[in-house]
């Protein structure tokens, strides 16, 4: 499917209707509007932000924490997304993740394994036997 201006306008209209249904607490209708968005547009910020709002409104804290973490990774400069994600993490009982994210650290973010070996564990022993002899 080719995405053009008409599909984007249709998505924006569906997301607007979805937001209205969310506000009214109409979960099934909100989900139907989300399902009407073409799969190719489901990774856009407006779509994902609307999903985040759904999680917040219906108190789906675990889902909101994971979705929000992905949003923060993709759009790290968006402070509203970061705040919503922290909120979900705290409500989901993931206080440490939320606190770290508030400070700009994402403990669940992917990282380079070579950098971890070279940088992250310089003071940790390579085995149980050499921890006392490490310089």
The first five atom37 places (N, CA, C, CB, O) and aatype in JSON, in Angstrom:
{
  "aatype": [20, 20, 20, 20, 20, 20, 20, 20, 20, 20, 20, 20, 20, 20, 20, 20, 20, 20, 20, 20, 20, 20, 20, 20, 20, 20, 20, 20, 20, 20, 20, 20, 20, 20, 20, 20, 20, 20, 20, 20, 20, 20, 20, 20, 20, 20, 20, 20, 20, 20, 20, 20, 20, 20, 20, 20, 20, 20, 20, 20, 20, 20, 20, 20, 20, 20, 20, 20, 20, 20, 20, 20, 20, 20, 20, 20, 20, 20, 20, 20, 20, 20, 20, 20, 20, 20, 20, 20, 20, 20, 20, 20, 20, 20, 20, 20, 20, 20, 20, 20, 20, 20, 20, 20, 20, 20, 20, 20, 20, 20, 20, 20, 20, 20, 20, 20, 20, 20, 20, 20, 20, 20, 20, 20, 20, 20, 20, 20, 20, 20, 20, 20, 20, 20, 20],
  "atom_mask": [
    [1, 1, 1, 1, 1],
    [1, 1, 1, 1, 1],
    [1, 1, 1, 1, 1],
    [1, 1, 1, 1, 1],
    [1, 1, 1, 1, 1],
    [1, 1, 1, 1, 1],
    [1, 1, 1, 1, 1],
    [1, 1, 1, 1, 1],
    [1, 1, 1, 1, 1],
    [1, 1, 1, 1, 1],
    [1, 1, 1, 1, 1],
    [1, 1, 1, 1, 1],
    [1, 1, 1, 1, 1],
    [1, 1, 1, 1, 1],
    [1, 1, 1, 1, 1],
    [1, 1, 1, 1, 1],
    [1, 1, 1, 1, 1],
    [1, 1, 1, 1, 1],
    [1, 1, 1, 1, 1],
    [1, 1, 1, 1, 1],
    [1, 1, 1, 1, 1],
    [1, 1, 1, 1, 1],
    [1, 1, 1, 1, 1],
    [1, 1, 1, 1, 1],
    [1, 1, 1, 1, 1],
    [1, 1, 1, 1, 1],
    [1, 1, 1, 1, 1],
    [1, 1, 1, 1, 1],
    [1, 1, 1, 1, 1],
    [1, 1, 1, 1, 1],
    [1, 1, 1, 1, 1],
    [1, 1, 1, 1, 1],
    [1, 1, 1, 1, 1],
    [1, 1, 1, 1, 1],
    [1, 1, 1, 1, 1],
    [1, 1, 1, 1, 1],
    [1, 1, 1, 1, 1],
    [1, 1, 1, 1, 1],
    [1, 1, 1, 1, 1],
    [1, 1, 1, 1, 1],
    [1, 1, 1, 1, 1],
    [1, 1, 1, 1, 1],
    [1, 1, 1, 1, 1],
    [1, 1, 1, 1, 1],
    [1, 1, 1, 1, 1],
    [1, 1, 1, 1, 1],
    [1, 1, 1, 1, 1],
    [1, 1, 1, 1, 1],
    [1, 1, 1, 1, 1],
    [1, 1, 1, 1, 1],
    [1, 1, 1, 1, 1],
    [1, 1, 1, 1, 1],
    [1, 1, 1, 1, 1],
    [1, 1, 1, 1, 1],
    [1, 1, 1, 1, 1],
    [1, 1, 1, 1, 1],
    [1, 1, 1, 1, 1],
    [1, 1, 1, 1, 1],
    [1, 1, 1, 1, 1],
    [1, 1, 1, 1, 1],
    [1, 1, 1, 1, 1],
    [1, 1, 1, 1, 1],
    [1, 1, 1, 1, 1],
    [1, 1, 1, 1, 1],
    [1, 1, 1, 1, 1],
    [1, 1, 1, 1, 1],
    [1, 1, 1, 1, 1],
    [1, 1, 1, 1, 1],
    [1, 1, 1, 1, 1],
    [1, 1, 1, 1, 1],
    [1, 1, 1, 1, 1],
    [1, 1, 1, 1, 1],
    [1, 1, 1, 1, 1],
    [1, 1, 1, 1, 1],
    [1, 1, 1, 1, 1],
    [1, 1, 1, 1, 1],
    [1, 1, 1, 1, 1],
    [1, 1, 1, 1, 1],
    [1, 1, 1, 1, 1],
    [1, 1, 1, 1, 1],
    [1, 1, 1, 1, 1],
    [1, 1, 1, 1, 1],
    [1, 1, 1, 1, 1],
    [1, 1, 1, 1, 1],
    [1, 1, 1, 1, 1],
    [1, 1, 1, 1, 1],
    [1, 1, 1, 1, 1],
    [1, 1, 1, 1, 1],
    [1, 1, 1, 1, 1],
    [1, 1, 1, 1, 1],
    [1, 1, 1, 1, 1],
    [1, 1, 1, 1, 1],
    [1, 1, 1, 1, 1],
    [1, 1, 1, 1, 1],
    [1, 1, 1, 1, 1],
    [1, 1, 1, 1, 1],
    [1, 1, 1, 1, 1],
    [1, 1, 1, 1, 1],
    [1, 1, 1, 1, 1],
    [1, 1, 1, 1, 1],
    [1, 1, 1, 1, 1],
    [1, 1, 1, 1, 1],
    [1, 1, 1, 1, 1],
    [1, 1, 1, 1, 1],
    [1, 1, 1, 1, 1],
    [1, 1, 1, 1, 1],
    [1, 1, 1, 1, 1],
    [1, 1, 1, 1, 1],
    [1, 1, 1, 1, 1],
    [1, 1, 1, 1, 1],
    [1, 1, 1, 1, 1],
    [1, 1, 1, 1, 1],
    [1, 1, 1, 1, 1],
    [1, 1, 1, 1, 1],
    [1, 1, 1, 1, 1],
    [1, 1, 1, 1, 1],
    [1, 1, 1, 1, 1],
    [1, 1, 1, 1, 1],
    [1, 1, 1, 1, 1],
    [1, 1, 1, 1, 1],
    [1, 1, 1, 1, 1],
    [1, 1, 1, 1, 1],
    [1, 1, 1, 1, 1],
    [1, 1, 1, 1, 1],
    [1, 1, 1, 1, 1],
    [1, 1, 1, 1, 1],
    [1, 1, 1, 1, 1],
    [1, 1, 1, 1, 1],
    [1, 1, 1, 1, 1],
    [1, 1, 1, 1, 1],
    [1, 1, 1, 1, 1],
    [1, 1, 1, 1, 1],
    [1, 1, 1, 1, 1],
    [1, 1, 1, 1, 1],
    [1, 1, 1, 1, 1]
  ],
  "atom_positions": [
    [[0.85, -1.19, 0.0], [0.0, 0.0, 0.0], [0.89, 1.24, 0.0], [-0.96, 0.0, 1.23], [1.84, 1.34, 0.77]],
    [[0.56, 2.16, -0.86], [1.27, 3.42, -0.91], [0.59, 4.42, 0.02], [1.33, 3.97, -2.36], [-0.62, 4.6, -0.03]],
    [[1.39, 5.05, 0.84], [0.85, 6.04, 1.78], [0.95, 7.42, 1.15], [1.62, 5.99, 3.15], [2.03, 7.86, 0.76]],
    [[-0.16, 8.07, 1.06], [-0.21, 9.41, 0.5], [-0.91, 10.36, 1.46], [-0.91, 9.42, -0.86], [-1.25, 9.97, 2.58]],
    [[-1.14, 11.56, 1.03], [-1.78, 12.57, 1.9], [-3.16, 12.15, 2.38], [-1.88, 13.88, 1.16], [-3.54, 12.45, 3.51]],
    [[-3.93, 11.46, 1.51], [-5.27, 11.04, 1.92], [-5.23, 10.05, 3.08], [-6.02, 10.42, 0.74], [-6.05, 10.13, 3.99]],
    [[-4.27, 9.13, 3.05], [-4.15, 8.15, 4.13], [-3.73, 8.83, 5.43], [-3.14, 7.05, 3.75], [-4.18, 8.44, 6.51]],
    [[-2.89, 9.81, 5.33], [-2.45, 10.54, 6.53], [-3.62, 11.35, 7.11], [-1.25, 11.48, 6.2], [-3.8, 11.4, 8.33]],
    [[-4.4, 11.97, 6.24], [-5.59, 12.71, 6.7], [-6.58, 11.75, 7.35], [-6.26, 13.46, 5.53], [-7.15, 12.06, 8.39]],
    [[-6.77, 10.57, 6.73], [-7.67, 9.56, 7.31], [-7.16, 9.1, 8.67], [-7.81, 8.36, 6.36], [-7.94, 8.93, 9.61]],
    [[-5.84, 8.9, 8.78], [-5.27, 8.48, 10.07], [-5.52, 9.57, 11.12], [-3.76, 8.2, 9.93], [-5.95, 9.26, 12.23]],
    [[-5.25, 10.8, 10.77], [-5.44, 11.89, 11.73], [-6.89, 11.99, 12.19], [-4.99, 13.22, 11.12], [-7.17, 12.25, 13.36]],
    [[-7.82, 11.78, 11.26], [-9.24, 11.8, 11.62], [-9.58, 10.64, 12.56], [-10.12, 11.73, 10.35], [-10.3, 10.81, 13.55]],
    [[-9.06, 9.46, 12.25], [-9.31, 8.29, 13.1], [-8.72, 8.5, 14.5], [-8.71, 7.02, 12.46], [-9.35, 8.14, 15.5]],
    [[-7.53, 9.08, 14.56], [-6.9, 9.32, 15.86], [-7.67, 10.37, 16.65], [-5.44, 9.76, 15.68], [-7.76, 10.29, 17.88]],
    [[-8.21, 11.36, 15.96], [-9.03, 12.37, 16.64], [-10.29, 11.73, 17.23], [-9.42, 13.5, 15.66], [-10.65, 12.0, 18.37]],
    [[-10.94, 10.89, 16.43], [-12.12, 10.17, 16.94], [-11.74, 9.27, 18.1], [-12.78, 9.35, 15.81], [-12.47, 9.18, 19.09]],
    [[-10.6, 8.6, 17.97], [-10.12, 7.72, 19.04], [-9.93, 8.5, 20.34], [-8.8, 7.05, 18.63], [-10.34, 8.05, 21.4]],
    [[-9.31, 9.67, 20.24], [-9.11, 10.51, 21.44], [-10.45, 10.87, 22.08], [-8.34, 11.8, 21.07], [-10.58, 10.88, 23.31]],
    [[-11.44, 11.15, 21.24], [-12.78, 11.45, 21.77], [-13.36, 10.26, 22.5], [-13.72, 11.88, 20.65], [-13.93, 10.41, 23.59]],
    [[-13.23, 9.08, 21.91], [-13.73, 7.88, 22.56], [-12.98, 7.59, 23.86], [-13.62, 6.68, 21.61], [-13.57, 7.15, 24.84]],
    [[-11.69, 7.84, 23.85], [-10.9, 7.65, 25.08], [-11.44, 8.55, 26.17], [-9.4, 7.94, 24.83], [-11.66, 8.11, 27.3]],
    [[-11.66, 9.81, 25.83], [-12.18, 10.78, 26.81], [-13.52, 10.34, 27.36], [-12.3, 12.17, 26.17], [-13.81, 10.53, 28.54]],
    [[-14.35, 9.74, 26.51], [-15.68, 9.28, 26.93], [-15.63, 7.91, 27.6], [-16.6, 9.23, 25.74], [-16.65, 7.43, 28.1]],
    [[-14.46, 7.28, 27.63], [-14.33, 5.97, 28.26], [-14.87, 4.84, 27.41], [-15.02, 5.96, 29.58], [-15.22, 3.78, 27.93]],
    [[-14.95, 5.05, 26.11], [-15.51, 4.05, 25.19], [-14.36, 3.25, 24.57], [-16.38, 4.74, 24.07], [-13.9, 3.54, 23.47]],
    [[-13.93, 2.24, 25.29], [-12.76, 1.46, 24.92], [-12.91, 0.74, 23.57], [-12.46, 0.45, 26.0], [-12.02, 0.83, 22.73]],
    [[-14.0, 0.05, 23.37], [-14.18, -0.71, 22.13], [-14.14, 0.19, 20.91], [-15.49, -1.49, 22.17], [-13.52, -0.14, 19.9]],
    [[-14.8, 1.32, 20.99], [-14.83, 2.26, 19.88], [-13.44, 2.85, 19.62], [-15.84, 3.38, 20.15], [-13.04, 3.03, 18.47]],
    [[-12.72, 3.15, 20.7], [-11.35, 3.68, 20.56], [-10.46, 2.67, 19.87], [-10.76, 4.06, 21.95], [-9.68, 3.02, 18.99]],
    [[-10.57, 1.41, 20.27], [-9.78, 0.35, 19.64], [-10.11, 0.2, 18.16], [-10.0, -0.97, 20.36], [-9.22, -0.01, 17.34]],
    [[-11.38, 0.29, 17.82], [-11.78, 0.18, 16.41], [-11.15, 1.3, 15.58], [-13.32, 0.24, 16.28], [-10.7, 1.06, 14.46]],
    [[-11.1, 2.49, 16.11], [-10.48, 3.59, 15.38], [-8.99, 3.32, 15.19], [-10.69, 4.94, 16.13], [-8.44, 3.59, 14.12]],
    [[-8.33, 2.8, 16.22], [-6.91, 2.47, 16.09], [-6.69, 1.38, 15.04], [-6.33, 2.03, 17.43], [-5.74, 1.44, 14.27]],
    [[-7.58, 0.39, 15.03], [-7.46, -0.69, 14.05], [-7.69, -0.22, 12.62], [-8.44, -1.8, 14.39], [-7.24, -0.87, 11.67]],
    [[-8.38, 0.9, 12.46], [-8.66, 1.39, 11.11], [-7.45, 2.06, 10.47], [-9.82, 2.37, 11.15], [-7.44, 2.32, 9.26]],
    [[-6.43, 2.34, 11.27], [-5.22, 2.98, 10.74], [-4.39, 1.92, 10.02], [-4.4, 3.66, 11.89], [-4.14, 0.85, 10.58]],
    [[-3.94, 2.21, 8.79], [-3.12, 1.23, 8.06], [-1.85, 0.86, 8.84], [-2.73, 1.79, 6.68], [-1.25, 1.7, 9.51]],
    [[-1.46, -0.4, 8.74], [-0.3, -0.89, 9.48], [0.95, -0.07, 9.2], [-0.04, -2.33, 9.14], [1.8, 0.09, 10.07]],
    [[1.07, 0.44, 7.98], [2.27, 1.23, 7.62], [2.37, 2.53, 8.41], [2.25, 1.54, 6.12], [3.44, 3.12, 8.49]],
    [[1.27, 2.98, 8.98], [1.27, 4.24, 9.73], [1.26, 4.03, 11.25], [0.07, 5.08, 9.34], [1.21, 4.99, 12.02]],
    [[1.31, 2.78, 11.68], [1.22, 2.48, 13.11], [2.52, 2.69, 13.87], [0.75, 1.07, 13.3], [2.58, 2.5, 15.08]],
    [[3.57, 3.06, 13.16], [4.83, 3.37, 13.85], [5.09, 4.87, 13.87], [6.0, 2.63, 13.17], [6.17, 5.31, 14.26]],
    [[4.1, 5.65, 13.45], [4.27, 7.1, 13.46], [4.05, 7.62, 14.88], [3.29, 7.78, 12.47], [3.39, 6.98, 15.7]],
    [[4.6, 8.78, 15.14], [4.45, 9.37, 16.47], [2.98, 9.62, 16.83], [5.23, 10.68, 16.55], [2.57, 9.28, 17.94]],
    [[2.16, 10.21, 15.94], [0.77, 10.46, 16.34], [0.03, 9.18, 16.73], [0.02, 11.13, 15.21], [-0.72, 9.17, 17.71]],
    [[0.23, 8.11, 15.98], [-0.44, 6.85, 16.29], [0.02, 6.32, 17.65], [-0.17, 5.81, 15.18], [-0.79, 5.97, 18.51]],
    [[1.33, 6.26, 17.84], [1.88, 5.7, 19.08], [1.53, 6.57, 20.29], [3.39, 5.55, 18.96], [1.3, 6.04, 21.38]],
    [[1.49, 7.87, 20.1], [1.12, 8.77, 21.2], [-0.35, 8.56, 21.59], [1.37, 10.25, 20.81], [-0.69, 8.64, 22.77]],
    [[-1.2, 8.31, 20.61], [-2.6, 8.03, 20.91], [-2.73, 6.72, 21.67], [-3.44, 7.98, 19.62], [-3.54, 6.61, 22.6]],
    [[-1.94, 5.72, 21.29], [-1.93, 4.45, 22.03], [-1.47, 4.68, 23.47], [-1.0, 3.42, 21.33], [-2.01, 4.08, 24.4]],
    [[-0.49, 5.55, 23.64], [0.0, 5.87, 24.99], [-1.12, 6.53, 25.81], [1.23, 6.81, 24.92], [-1.3, 6.22, 26.98]],
    [[-1.86, 7.42, 25.18], [-2.97, 8.06, 25.87], [-4.02, 7.04, 26.28], [-3.6, 9.13, 24.98], [-4.61, 7.14, 27.36]],
    [[-4.26, 6.04, 25.43], [-5.18, 4.97, 25.76], [-4.71, 4.22, 27.0], [-5.33, 4.0, 24.57], [-5.5, 3.93, 27.9]],
    [[-3.44, 3.91, 27.04], [-2.86, 3.22, 28.21], [-3.02, 4.06, 29.48], [-1.38, 2.91, 27.98], [-3.39, 3.54, 30.53]],
    [[-2.75, 5.34, 29.37], [-2.88, 6.22, 30.53], [-4.32, 6.3, 31.02], [-2.37, 7.62, 30.19], [-4.59, 6.18, 32.21]],
    [[-5.23, 6.49, 30.09], [-6.63, 6.68, 30.47], [-7.24, 5.44, 31.11], [-7.44, 7.07, 29.25], [-8.01, 5.53, 32.06]],
    [[-6.88, 4.26, 30.57], [-7.46, 3.03, 31.09], [-6.56, 2.33, 32.11], [-7.75, 2.09, 29.94], [-6.8, 1.18, 32.49]],
    [[-5.53, 3.04, 32.56], [-4.65, 2.56, 33.63], [-3.94, 1.25, 33.28], [-5.44, 2.38, 34.91], [-3.8, 0.37, 34.13]],
    [[-3.51, 1.13, 32.05], [-2.72, -0.02, 31.62], [-1.26, 0.35, 31.82], [-3.03, -0.41, 30.13], [-0.55, 0.66, 30.86]],
    [[-0.83, 0.31, 33.07], [0.48, 0.85, 33.44], [1.63, 0.06, 32.82], [0.64, 0.85, 34.94], [2.58, 0.66, 32.31]],
    [[1.57, -1.26, 32.85], [2.67, -2.06, 32.28], [2.81, -1.81, 30.78], [2.44, -3.56, 32.55], [3.91, -1.61, 30.27]],
    [[1.68, -1.83, 30.09], [1.7, -1.6, 28.65], [2.2, -0.18, 28.33], [0.3, -1.82, 28.04], [2.99, 0.02, 27.41]],
    [[1.72, 0.78, 29.11], [2.14, 2.17, 28.92], [3.61, 2.37, 29.18], [1.34, 3.08, 29.81], [4.27, 3.15, 28.49]],
    [[4.14, 1.66, 30.18], [5.58, 1.77, 30.48], [6.42, 1.25, 29.32], [5.92, 0.99, 31.76], [7.41, 1.87, 28.94]],
    [[6.02, 0.12, 28.75], [6.79, -0.44, 27.64], [6.63, 0.39, 26.36], [6.35, -1.88, 27.37], [7.61, 0.67, 25.68]],
    [[5.41, 0.77, 26.06], [5.18, 1.61, 24.89], [5.92, 2.94, 25.04], [3.67, 1.85, 24.68], [6.56, 3.42, 24.11]],
    [[5.82, 3.52, 26.22], [6.49, 4.79, 26.47], [8.0, 4.69, 26.36], [6.11, 5.31, 27.84], [8.65, 5.59, 25.83]],
    [[8.56, 3.6, 26.86], [10.01, 3.42, 26.76], [10.43, 3.4, 25.3], [10.45, 2.12, 27.48], [11.44, 3.98, 24.93]],
    [[9.65, 2.73, 24.47], [9.95, 2.72, 23.04], [9.79, 4.1, 22.41], [9.05, 1.72, 22.32], [10.57, 4.49, 21.55]],
    [[8.79, 4.83, 22.84], [8.6, 6.2, 22.35], [9.78, 7.08, 22.74], [7.29, 6.79, 22.89], [10.26, 7.88, 21.94]],
    [[10.23, 6.94, 23.98], [11.36, 7.76, 24.45], [12.63, 7.42, 23.65], [11.61, 7.53, 25.97], [13.41, 8.31, 23.34]],
    [[12.81, 6.16, 23.33], [13.98, 5.77, 22.54], [13.93, 6.4, 21.15], [14.06, 4.25, 22.42], [14.96, 6.82, 20.61]],
    [[12.75, 6.45, 20.57], [12.6, 6.99, 19.22], [12.54, 8.5, 19.18], [11.36, 6.43, 18.57], [13.03, 9.12, 18.23]],
    [[11.95, 9.11, 20.22], [11.82, 10.57, 20.27], [12.3, 11.05, 21.65], [10.34, 11.02, 20.0], [11.48, 11.46, 22.47]],
    [[13.59, 11.0, 21.89], [14.12, 11.3, 23.23], [13.9, 12.74, 23.69], [15.59, 11.0, 23.26], [13.93, 13.0, 24.9]],
    [[13.69, 13.65, 22.8], [13.52, 15.05, 23.19], [12.11, 15.43, 23.58], [13.96, 15.92, 22.09], [11.87, 16.58, 23.96]],
    [[11.16, 14.5, 23.51], [9.78, 14.82, 23.82], [9.53, 14.65, 25.33], [8.81, 13.92, 23.0], [9.45, 13.53, 25.83]],
    [[9.42, 15.77, 26.01], [9.3, 15.75, 27.48], [7.94, 15.23, 27.95], [9.53, 17.14, 28.04], [7.85, 14.64, 29.02]],
    [[6.89, 15.44, 27.16], [5.57, 14.93, 27.54], [5.55, 13.41, 27.52], [4.5, 15.48, 26.6], [4.98, 12.78, 28.42]],
    [[6.17, 12.83, 26.51], [6.24, 11.37, 26.43], [7.06, 10.83, 27.59], [6.84, 10.92, 25.08], [6.68, 9.84, 28.21]],
    [[8.17, 11.47, 27.87], [9.02, 11.03, 28.99], [8.23, 11.08, 30.3], [10.28, 11.91, 29.09], [8.29, 10.14, 31.09]],
    [[7.5, 12.17, 30.53], [6.73, 12.3, 31.77], [5.63, 11.24, 31.85], [6.11, 13.71, 31.87], [5.41, 10.66, 32.91]],
    [[4.94, 10.99, 30.74], [3.89, 9.96, 30.73], [4.48, 8.58, 30.97], [3.13, 9.99, 29.39], [3.88, 7.76, 31.67]],
    [[5.64, 8.33, 30.4], [6.3, 7.04, 30.58], [6.72, 6.85, 32.04], [7.52, 6.93, 29.66], [6.53, 5.78, 32.61]],
    [[7.3, 7.88, 32.62], [7.69, 7.81, 34.03], [6.46, 7.54, 34.89], [8.39, 9.13, 34.48], [6.51, 6.72, 35.81]],
    [[5.37, 8.22, 34.6], [4.13, 8.02, 35.35], [3.69, 6.56, 35.28], [3.01, 8.94, 34.8], [3.37, 5.95, 36.3]],
    [[3.69, 6.0, 34.07], [3.29, 4.59, 33.91], [4.24, 3.67, 34.66], [3.26, 4.21, 32.41], [3.81, 2.72, 35.31]],
    [[5.53, 3.94, 34.57], [6.51, 3.1, 35.26], [6.3, 3.12, 36.76], [7.94, 3.55, 34.93], [6.34, 2.08, 37.41]],
    [[6.06, 4.3, 37.31], [5.84, 4.4, 38.75], [4.57, 3.68, 39.16], [5.77, 5.86, 39.18], [4.55, 2.99, 40.18]],
    [[3.51, 3.84, 38.38], [2.24, 3.17, 38.69], [2.34, 1.65, 38.52], [1.12, 3.72, 37.78], [1.64, 0.91, 39.21]],
    [[3.22, 1.2, 37.62], [3.4, -0.24, 37.39], [4.33, -0.86, 38.43], [3.97, -0.48, 35.99], [4.58, -2.07, 38.39]],
    [[4.82, -0.06, 39.35], [5.72, -0.59, 40.37], [7.16, -0.67, 39.91], [5.27, -1.94, 40.8], [7.98, -1.37, 40.53]],
    [[7.48, 0.03, 38.85], [8.86, 0.03, 38.33], [9.52, 1.36, 38.69], [8.87, -0.2, 36.77], [9.94, 2.13, 37.83]],
    [[9.59, 1.6, 40.0], [10.08, 2.88, 40.5], [11.49, 3.2, 40.03], [10.04, 2.89, 42.01], [11.77, 4.33, 39.61]],
    [[12.38, 2.23, 40.09], [13.76, 2.47, 39.68], [13.84, 2.87, 38.21], [14.62, 1.23, 39.94], [14.54, 3.82, 37.86]],
    [[13.11, 2.15, 37.34], [13.08, 2.5, 35.93], [12.57, 3.92, 35.74], [12.21, 1.51, 35.14], [13.11, 4.69, 34.95]],
    [[11.51, 4.26, 36.47], [10.94, 5.6, 36.36], [11.88, 6.68, 36.82], [9.67, 5.68, 37.15], [12.0, 7.72, 36.18]],
    [[12.57, 6.44, 37.93], [13.52, 7.42, 38.45], [14.69, 7.59, 37.49], [14.03, 7.0, 39.84], [15.12, 8.71, 37.21]],
    [[15.2, 6.48, 36.98], [16.31, 6.56, 36.02], [15.89, 7.32, 34.77], [16.8, 5.16, 35.65], [16.64, 8.15, 34.25]],
    [[14.69, 7.04, 34.28], [14.21, 7.72, 33.08], [14.02, 9.21, 33.34], [12.9, 7.09, 32.6], [14.28, 10.02, 32.46]],
    [[13.56, 9.56, 34.54], [13.43, 10.98, 34.89], [14.78, 11.68, 34.8], [12.85, 11.14, 36.31], [14.86, 12.86, 34.45]],
    [[15.82, 10.96, 35.13], [17.17, 11.53, 35.09], [17.84, 11.39, 33.73], [18.04, 10.86, 36.14], [19.01, 11.74, 33.56]],
    [[17.08, 10.89, 32.76], [17.6, 10.78, 31.41], [18.33, 9.49, 31.12], [18.51, 11.91, 31.15], [19.08, 9.4, 30.14]],
    [[18.12, 8.48, 31.97], [18.78, 7.19, 31.79], [17.7, 6.16, 31.52], [19.65, 6.8, 33.04], [16.73, 6.06, 32.28]],
    [[17.86, 5.39, 30.45], [16.92, 4.32, 30.17], [17.63, 3.0, 30.41], [16.38, 4.41, 28.72], [18.43, 2.55, 29.59]],
    [[17.31, 2.38, 31.53], [17.98, 1.13, 31.91], [17.66, 0.0, 30.94], [17.57, 0.73, 33.32], [18.43, -0.96, 30.85]],
    [[16.56, 0.08, 30.23], [16.19, -0.98, 29.31], [16.64, -0.75, 27.89], [14.74, -1.16, 29.32], [16.35, -1.55, 27.0]],
    [[17.36, 0.33, 27.66], [17.78, 0.66, 26.29], [18.84, -0.32, 25.81], [18.32, 2.11, 26.21], [19.67, -0.78, 26.6]],
    [[18.81, -0.64, 24.53], [19.87, -1.51, 24.0], [21.21, -0.78, 24.07], [19.55, -1.95, 22.55], [21.27, 0.44, 23.98]],
    [[22.26, -1.55, 24.22], [23.58, -0.94, 24.3], [24.58, -1.82, 23.57], [24.01, -0.71, 25.77], [24.29, -2.98, 23.25]],
    [[25.72, -1.28, 23.33], [26.77, -1.98, 22.6], [27.51, -2.91, 23.55], [27.75, -0.97, 21.93], [28.1, -2.45, 24.53]],
    [[27.48, -4.2, 23.27], [28.1, -5.19, 24.16], [29.6, -4.97, 24.27], [27.81, -6.61, 23.67], [30.17, -5.16, 25.35]],
    [[30.27, -4.59, 23.18], [31.71, -4.36, 23.25], [32.03, -3.19, 24.17], [32.28, -4.09, 21.86], [33.0, -3.25, 24.93]],
    [[31.22, -2.14, 24.1], [31.45, -1.01, 24.99], [31.26, -1.43, 26.44], [30.51, 0.15, 24.65], [31.99, -1.0, 27.32]],
    [[30.25, -2.28, 26.67], [30.02, -2.75, 28.02], [31.25, -3.51, 28.53], [28.78, -3.65, 28.06], [31.68, -3.29, 29.66]],
    [[31.82, -4.39, 27.71], [32.99, -5.13, 28.13], [34.18, -4.21, 28.37], [33.34, -6.18, 27.1], [34.93, -4.4, 29.33]],
    [[34.34, -3.23, 27.5], [35.49, -2.35, 27.61], [35.34, -1.28, 28.68], [35.75, -1.7, 26.29], [36.31, -0.94, 29.35]],
    [[34.15, -0.76, 28.84], [33.96, 0.4, 29.71], [33.22, 0.08, 31.01], [33.21, 1.45, 28.96], [33.61, 0.54, 32.09]],
    [[32.15, -0.71, 30.9], [31.22, -0.83, 32.01], [31.68, -1.6, 33.21], [30.02, -1.43, 31.54], [31.25, -1.3, 34.32]],
    [[32.56, -2.58, 33.03], [32.88, -3.42, 34.18], [34.38, -3.45, 34.47], [32.38, -4.83, 33.95], [34.94, -4.51, 34.78]],
    [[35.01, -2.33, 34.37], [36.46, -2.31, 34.6], [36.84, -2.75, 36.0], [36.99, -0.92, 34.36], [37.9, -3.35, 36.19]],
    [[36.0, -2.48, 37.0], [36.4, -2.88, 38.35], [35.84, -4.24, 38.74], [35.95, -1.85, 39.35], [36.06, -4.69, 39.86]],
    [[35.13, -4.91, 37.83], [34.59, -6.21, 38.17], [35.57, -7.3, 37.75], [33.23, -6.43, 37.51], [36.22, -7.18, 36.71]],
    [[35.67, -8.36, 38.52], [36.58, -9.45, 38.17], [36.07, -10.23, 36.97], [36.77, -10.39, 39.36], [34.87, -10.28, 36.71]],
    [[36.99, -10.83, 36.23], [36.62, -11.67, 35.11], [36.19, -13.05, 35.58], [37.78, -11.79, 34.13], [35.46, -13.75, 34.89]],
    [[36.65, -13.45, 36.76], [36.21, -14.72, 37.34], [36.26, -14.58, 38.85], [37.1, -15.93, 36.84], [36.78, -13.59, 39.38]],
    [[35.73, -15.57, 39.54], [35.72, -15.52, 41.0], [37.12, -15.57, 41.59], [34.89, -16.67, 41.54], [37.35, -15.07, 42.69]],
    [[38.06, -16.16, 40.88], [39.39, -16.37, 41.43], [40.27, -15.11, 41.39], [40.07, -17.47, 40.67], [41.16, -14.97, 42.23]],
    [[40.03, -14.21, 40.47], [40.98, -13.1, 40.33], [40.48, -11.77, 40.91], [41.31, -12.92, 38.88], [41.1, -10.74, 40.64]],
    [[39.42, -11.74, 41.68], [38.9, -10.48, 42.16], [39.84, -9.8, 43.15], [37.55, -10.7, 42.81], [39.85, -8.57, 43.24]],
    [[40.62, -10.55, 43.88], [41.55, -9.94, 44.84], [42.83, -9.45, 44.17], [41.9, -10.94, 45.95], [43.54, -8.6, 44.71]],
    [[43.12, -9.99, 43.0], [44.37, -9.67, 42.33], [44.2, -8.65, 41.23], [44.98, -10.91, 41.75], [45.17, -8.32, 40.54]],
    [[43.04, -8.15, 41.07], [42.78, -7.19, 39.98], [43.39, -5.84, 40.3], [41.26, -7.04, 39.75], [43.28, -5.36, 41.43]],
    [[44.02, -5.23, 39.32], [44.67, -3.93, 39.54], [43.75, -2.81, 39.25], [45.89, -3.79, 38.72], [44.13, -1.65, 39.39]]
  ]
}
